[in-house]
């Protein structure tokens, strides 16, 4: 059985390899709204790390103190007057990060005028490292032999075909909010933006050189999937021409992502022009934050405001759905929280949110295995999942960069989310002025529908369902000059075409009113030697046959063509089929994919 998500980054390690040598990992711990400030107002944080003077004391806990956006000075004074210290603050969203060792601090502050909410962000002490944080190590780099073969995940979303059209624009900046990134890695260094990288561990920006580096390996792996350079070595990311910045949220040792860290990272993303951010984690220590709990309600509000701030600044957040094979649309229990002390089992409802994954405006990503199937571990939920992407499963993990110039495989929704971020970066490269809302819409529009399997948990339609949302992202469509007009349906499942056989590939059409158009577009991609052997027909739901190709082409290879069919007398909705007959010997092939545009 694949282990469920528990804490830390949304990862599920099923195996790893570095340059052919096995790596050993510990058991994985495991993946719109009103503006809160004027678009031009930056969110001020507290003094940089060098100015820290507070001394750590046992029993120190962290709190979010929430007030009206704009000016937190009065509330900051109240924090100091009531047994706390101000660790950092973000005026534009009205959030103060306070530390206190007093057991009555939160209760006292809730009675102060101007304080809207107060919530503890941890059930364990703030580490002493928060006051004098050590820099992550800068690992020695391995040398990688030449060669970067196309991996299954990239071909599944047609990224390898997209690279021939566009690799993305260097003016597009993507943020990896994670465990950090190894900026010295040969596949990441060419596209790395150190000037906009930071550590937000503990909830305050640390801009020292290298503070953004990886305290695990998760963030470096995520970064490679998005942006690994097309340099003839290792791997290629979905968008190898864009820039990437690291925002380390994870704290060392625990690698936990607390609310203050997430808030700091999202505000940084907004202020530093990140077009898209990847969020392959949930906000610790609660797998789900419930609004009827006073502490968790403050976490929801604080992170929500930070997400809104980033979006209002032009940043789209993409997040992993999680690895518990859990129905996010029908929540019942949480057995894994809090993960920084002693987890207990509690009853929950759909009002309890996975943060930031279920916040308004965030694109939620489920994971697929090789072959366009739901990954066994992936969370799901009708109305929760927006799109899907390869995350790996079983023996087919996602191969990407690891610290120290290495490479390896990981599987999880953490690995699916960066594929979507890469596609979003390609879309943003084509339209520099695109807004987060428009980018969300385009991600949905370019996704290829994936029908539910025979699984009663997968509710909804082929066009949008609990397992795959709007479908699997498609990098090739993202770099096209136009999105196909009308409703677009595609089947990418391979169907073998053997000698002297007839095969069919079905495609379910739904959500189209009335009859099919008089100029129905039928895109056909058949890989087959000697296409003169083949007869290719489109079969309408009522059984009407339209012949597309009839034993022409002689010894030519493959059919990659779009046909136009007058199907105006046929109802659009239903199961259409591409029928291929091979009536000779000696040459075989497959239906690679086909599509209909209404």
XYZ file of C-alpha atoms in Angstrom, residues 186-430:
245
model
C 23.636 22.661 -13.573
C 20.059 22.205 -14.838
C 18.662 25.032 -12.673
C 21.445 27.593 -12.481
C 20.884 28.973 -16.035
C 17.311 29.959 -15.169
C 17.690 30.817 -11.478
C 16.803 34.283 -10.173
C 18.797 34.840 -6.983
C 17.748 38.480 -6.627
C 14.126 37.489 -6.008
C 14.836 34.389 -3.912
C 14.454 34.325 -0.139
C 13.855 32.213 2.926
C 10.505 32.734 4.654
C 11.127 30.049 7.261
C 9.699 31.218 10.609
C 7.665 33.960 8.868
C 10.193 36.709 8.125
C 12.099 37.331 4.850
C 15.736 36.261 5.077
C 17.520 37.642 2.021
C 21.016 36.441 2.826
C 22.749 34.705 -0.058
C 21.841 31.027 0.009
C 19.054 31.301 2.587
C 16.775 30.005 -0.168
C 18.701 26.728 -0.615
C 17.152 23.316 -0.059
C 16.894 21.843 3.444
C 15.497 18.628 1.947
C 15.308 17.674 -1.758
C 11.638 18.239 -2.509
C 11.874 21.840 -3.724
C 14.799 21.141 -6.045
C 12.875 18.254 -7.606
C 9.808 20.457 -8.123
C 11.941 23.208 -9.678
C 13.427 20.864 -12.277
C 10.011 19.769 -13.501
C 9.077 23.397 -14.122
C 12.235 24.899 -15.559
C 15.225 22.539 -15.958
C 17.312 23.960 -18.798
C 17.315 22.466 -22.271
C 21.079 22.084 -22.218
C 21.708 18.514 -23.299
C 22.057 17.244 -19.719
C 19.783 15.484 -17.272
C 16.181 16.569 -17.783
C 14.135 19.316 -19.433
C 11.414 21.218 -17.587
C 8.001 21.981 -19.029
C 9.008 25.634 -19.556
C 12.827 25.640 -19.830
C 12.972 29.246 -21.020
C 11.355 30.976 -18.024
C 12.986 32.172 -14.810
C 12.567 30.607 -11.404
C 12.996 31.946 -7.878
C 13.120 29.991 -4.638
C 11.047 30.939 -1.606
C 11.985 28.535 1.150
C 9.035 27.998 3.475
C 10.245 24.831 5.169
C 12.017 25.081 8.477
C 15.181 23.001 8.875
C 15.020 19.650 10.702
C 11.214 19.488 10.789
C 10.704 20.701 7.198
C 7.298 21.991 8.324
C 5.449 24.822 6.580
C 3.693 26.917 9.203
C 1.092 29.609 8.449
C 3.452 32.531 9.065
C 5.927 31.018 6.584
C 3.218 30.600 3.963
C 1.973 34.170 4.492
C 5.486 35.561 4.164
C 6.030 33.550 0.972
C 2.795 34.585 -0.707
C 3.320 38.262 0.097
C 6.876 37.977 -1.264
C 5.494 36.405 -4.443
C 3.129 39.315 -4.953
C 5.754 41.972 -4.275
C 8.379 40.363 -6.516
C 6.365 39.840 -9.662
C 5.949 36.067 -9.697
C 3.521 35.242 -12.484
C 2.858 31.765 -11.085
C 3.796 30.004 -7.854
C 3.987 26.313 -7.083
C 2.658 25.184 -3.705
C 3.247 21.461 -3.179
C 2.457 21.376 0.540
C -0.238 21.996 3.085
C 0.101 24.538 5.860
C 1.221 22.725 9.003
C 0.386 21.619 11.611
C -3.241 21.044 10.543
C -4.015 18.934 7.511
C -7.379 20.694 7.507
C -8.106 24.035 9.192
C -11.615 24.368 10.619
C -13.319 27.771 11.021
C -15.002 26.745 14.294
C -11.575 26.484 15.938
C -10.319 29.919 17.017
C -6.670 29.200 16.172
C -7.393 27.562 12.828
C -9.836 30.314 11.867
C -7.010 32.834 12.189
C -4.765 30.622 10.035
C -7.446 30.461 7.336
C -7.897 34.228 7.391
C -4.205 35.085 7.423
C -3.245 32.783 4.568
C -6.372 33.763 2.622
C -5.420 37.437 2.816
C -1.877 36.664 1.673
C -3.180 34.642 -1.279
C -5.512 37.471 -2.255
C -2.686 39.970 -1.987
C -0.461 37.897 -4.280
C -3.275 37.413 -6.784
C -4.126 41.106 -6.800
C -0.461 41.750 -7.607
C -0.739 39.451 -10.644
C 0.358 36.069 -9.238
C -1.553 32.815 -9.810
C -1.132 30.116 -7.157
C -1.095 26.445 -8.186
C -1.277 23.807 -5.440
C -1.047 20.039 -5.019
C -4.243 18.253 -3.969
C -2.553 15.832 -1.543
C -1.642 12.170 -1.410
C -4.186 10.496 0.892
C -6.582 9.141 -1.777
C -9.107 11.315 0.061
C -12.346 12.855 -1.226
C -11.883 16.568 -0.552
C -15.529 17.184 -1.474
C -16.790 14.855 1.270
C -14.622 15.335 4.335
C -15.334 13.266 7.441
C -12.196 12.803 9.543
C -8.680 14.116 10.050
C -6.382 11.554 11.644
C -3.038 13.269 11.107
C -3.223 16.623 12.906
C -1.489 18.310 14.568
C 1.689 16.976 13.014
C 4.096 18.992 15.165
C 3.051 17.287 18.403
C 0.602 14.391 18.901
C -1.940 13.738 16.124
C -5.484 12.800 17.121
C -8.553 11.705 15.202
C -11.241 14.350 14.862
C -14.495 14.684 12.968
C -14.462 17.386 10.299
C -16.786 18.748 7.619
C -16.322 20.387 4.239
C -16.035 23.733 6.025
C -12.540 22.609 7.085
C -10.003 23.582 4.442
C -6.739 22.244 3.123
C -4.613 25.438 3.044
C -3.631 26.889 0.565
C -5.021 24.202 -1.767
C -8.708 24.952 -1.152
C -8.520 28.732 -0.954
C -10.482 30.733 -3.550
C -8.454 31.458 -6.663
C -5.930 28.638 -6.161
C -5.647 26.040 -8.966
C -5.898 22.591 -7.352
C -4.061 19.739 -9.097
C -4.600 15.991 -8.887
C -2.006 13.440 -9.999
C -2.051 11.004 -12.890
C 0.062 7.962 -13.511
C 1.543 6.931 -16.816
C -1.243 6.260 -19.305
C -3.784 8.909 -18.320
C -5.076 7.211 -15.183
C -5.615 8.584 -11.686
C -2.584 8.010 -9.485
C -3.592 5.601 -6.724
C -2.661 8.002 -3.918
C -4.080 11.241 -5.348
C -6.728 13.164 -3.462
C -9.818 13.982 -5.509
C -13.136 15.778 -5.208
C -15.886 16.955 -7.523
C -15.759 20.747 -7.627
C -12.386 20.819 -5.842
C -9.949 19.474 -8.443
C -9.338 21.970 -11.244
C -6.911 20.112 -13.535
C -4.688 17.037 -13.523
C -1.091 16.316 -14.517
C 1.479 13.508 -14.313
C 2.607 12.779 -10.759
C 3.883 9.249 -11.151
C 2.679 5.995 -9.634
C 4.139 2.581 -8.956
C 7.381 2.083 -10.862
C 6.811 5.185 -13.026
C 7.972 8.126 -10.954
C 8.727 11.630 -12.160
C 12.453 12.041 -12.862
C 13.873 15.441 -12.006
C 16.673 17.383 -10.343
C 18.016 16.715 -6.846
C 20.492 18.785 -4.787
C 24.169 18.452 -5.585
C 23.761 18.174 -9.347
C 21.931 14.870 -8.979
C 18.704 13.438 -10.376
C 16.071 11.048 -9.121
C 12.440 10.007 -9.109
C 9.613 11.002 -6.819
C 5.867 10.500 -7.068
C 3.013 12.529 -5.637
C 0.658 15.389 -6.303
C 3.744 17.463 -5.446
C 5.131 16.286 -8.763
C 1.863 16.915 -10.652
C 1.502 20.545 -9.579
C 4.783 21.767 -11.165
C 3.721 20.343 -14.536
C 0.689 22.643 -14.364
C 2.877 25.570 -13.286
C 5.089 24.957 -16.326
C 2.093 24.988 -18.656
C 0.806 28.165 -16.981
C 4.231 29.746 -17.534
C 4.044 28.874 -21.239
C 0.580 30.453 -21.446
C 1.830 33.561 -19.654
C 4.815 33.742 -22.009
C 2.449 33.938 -24.968
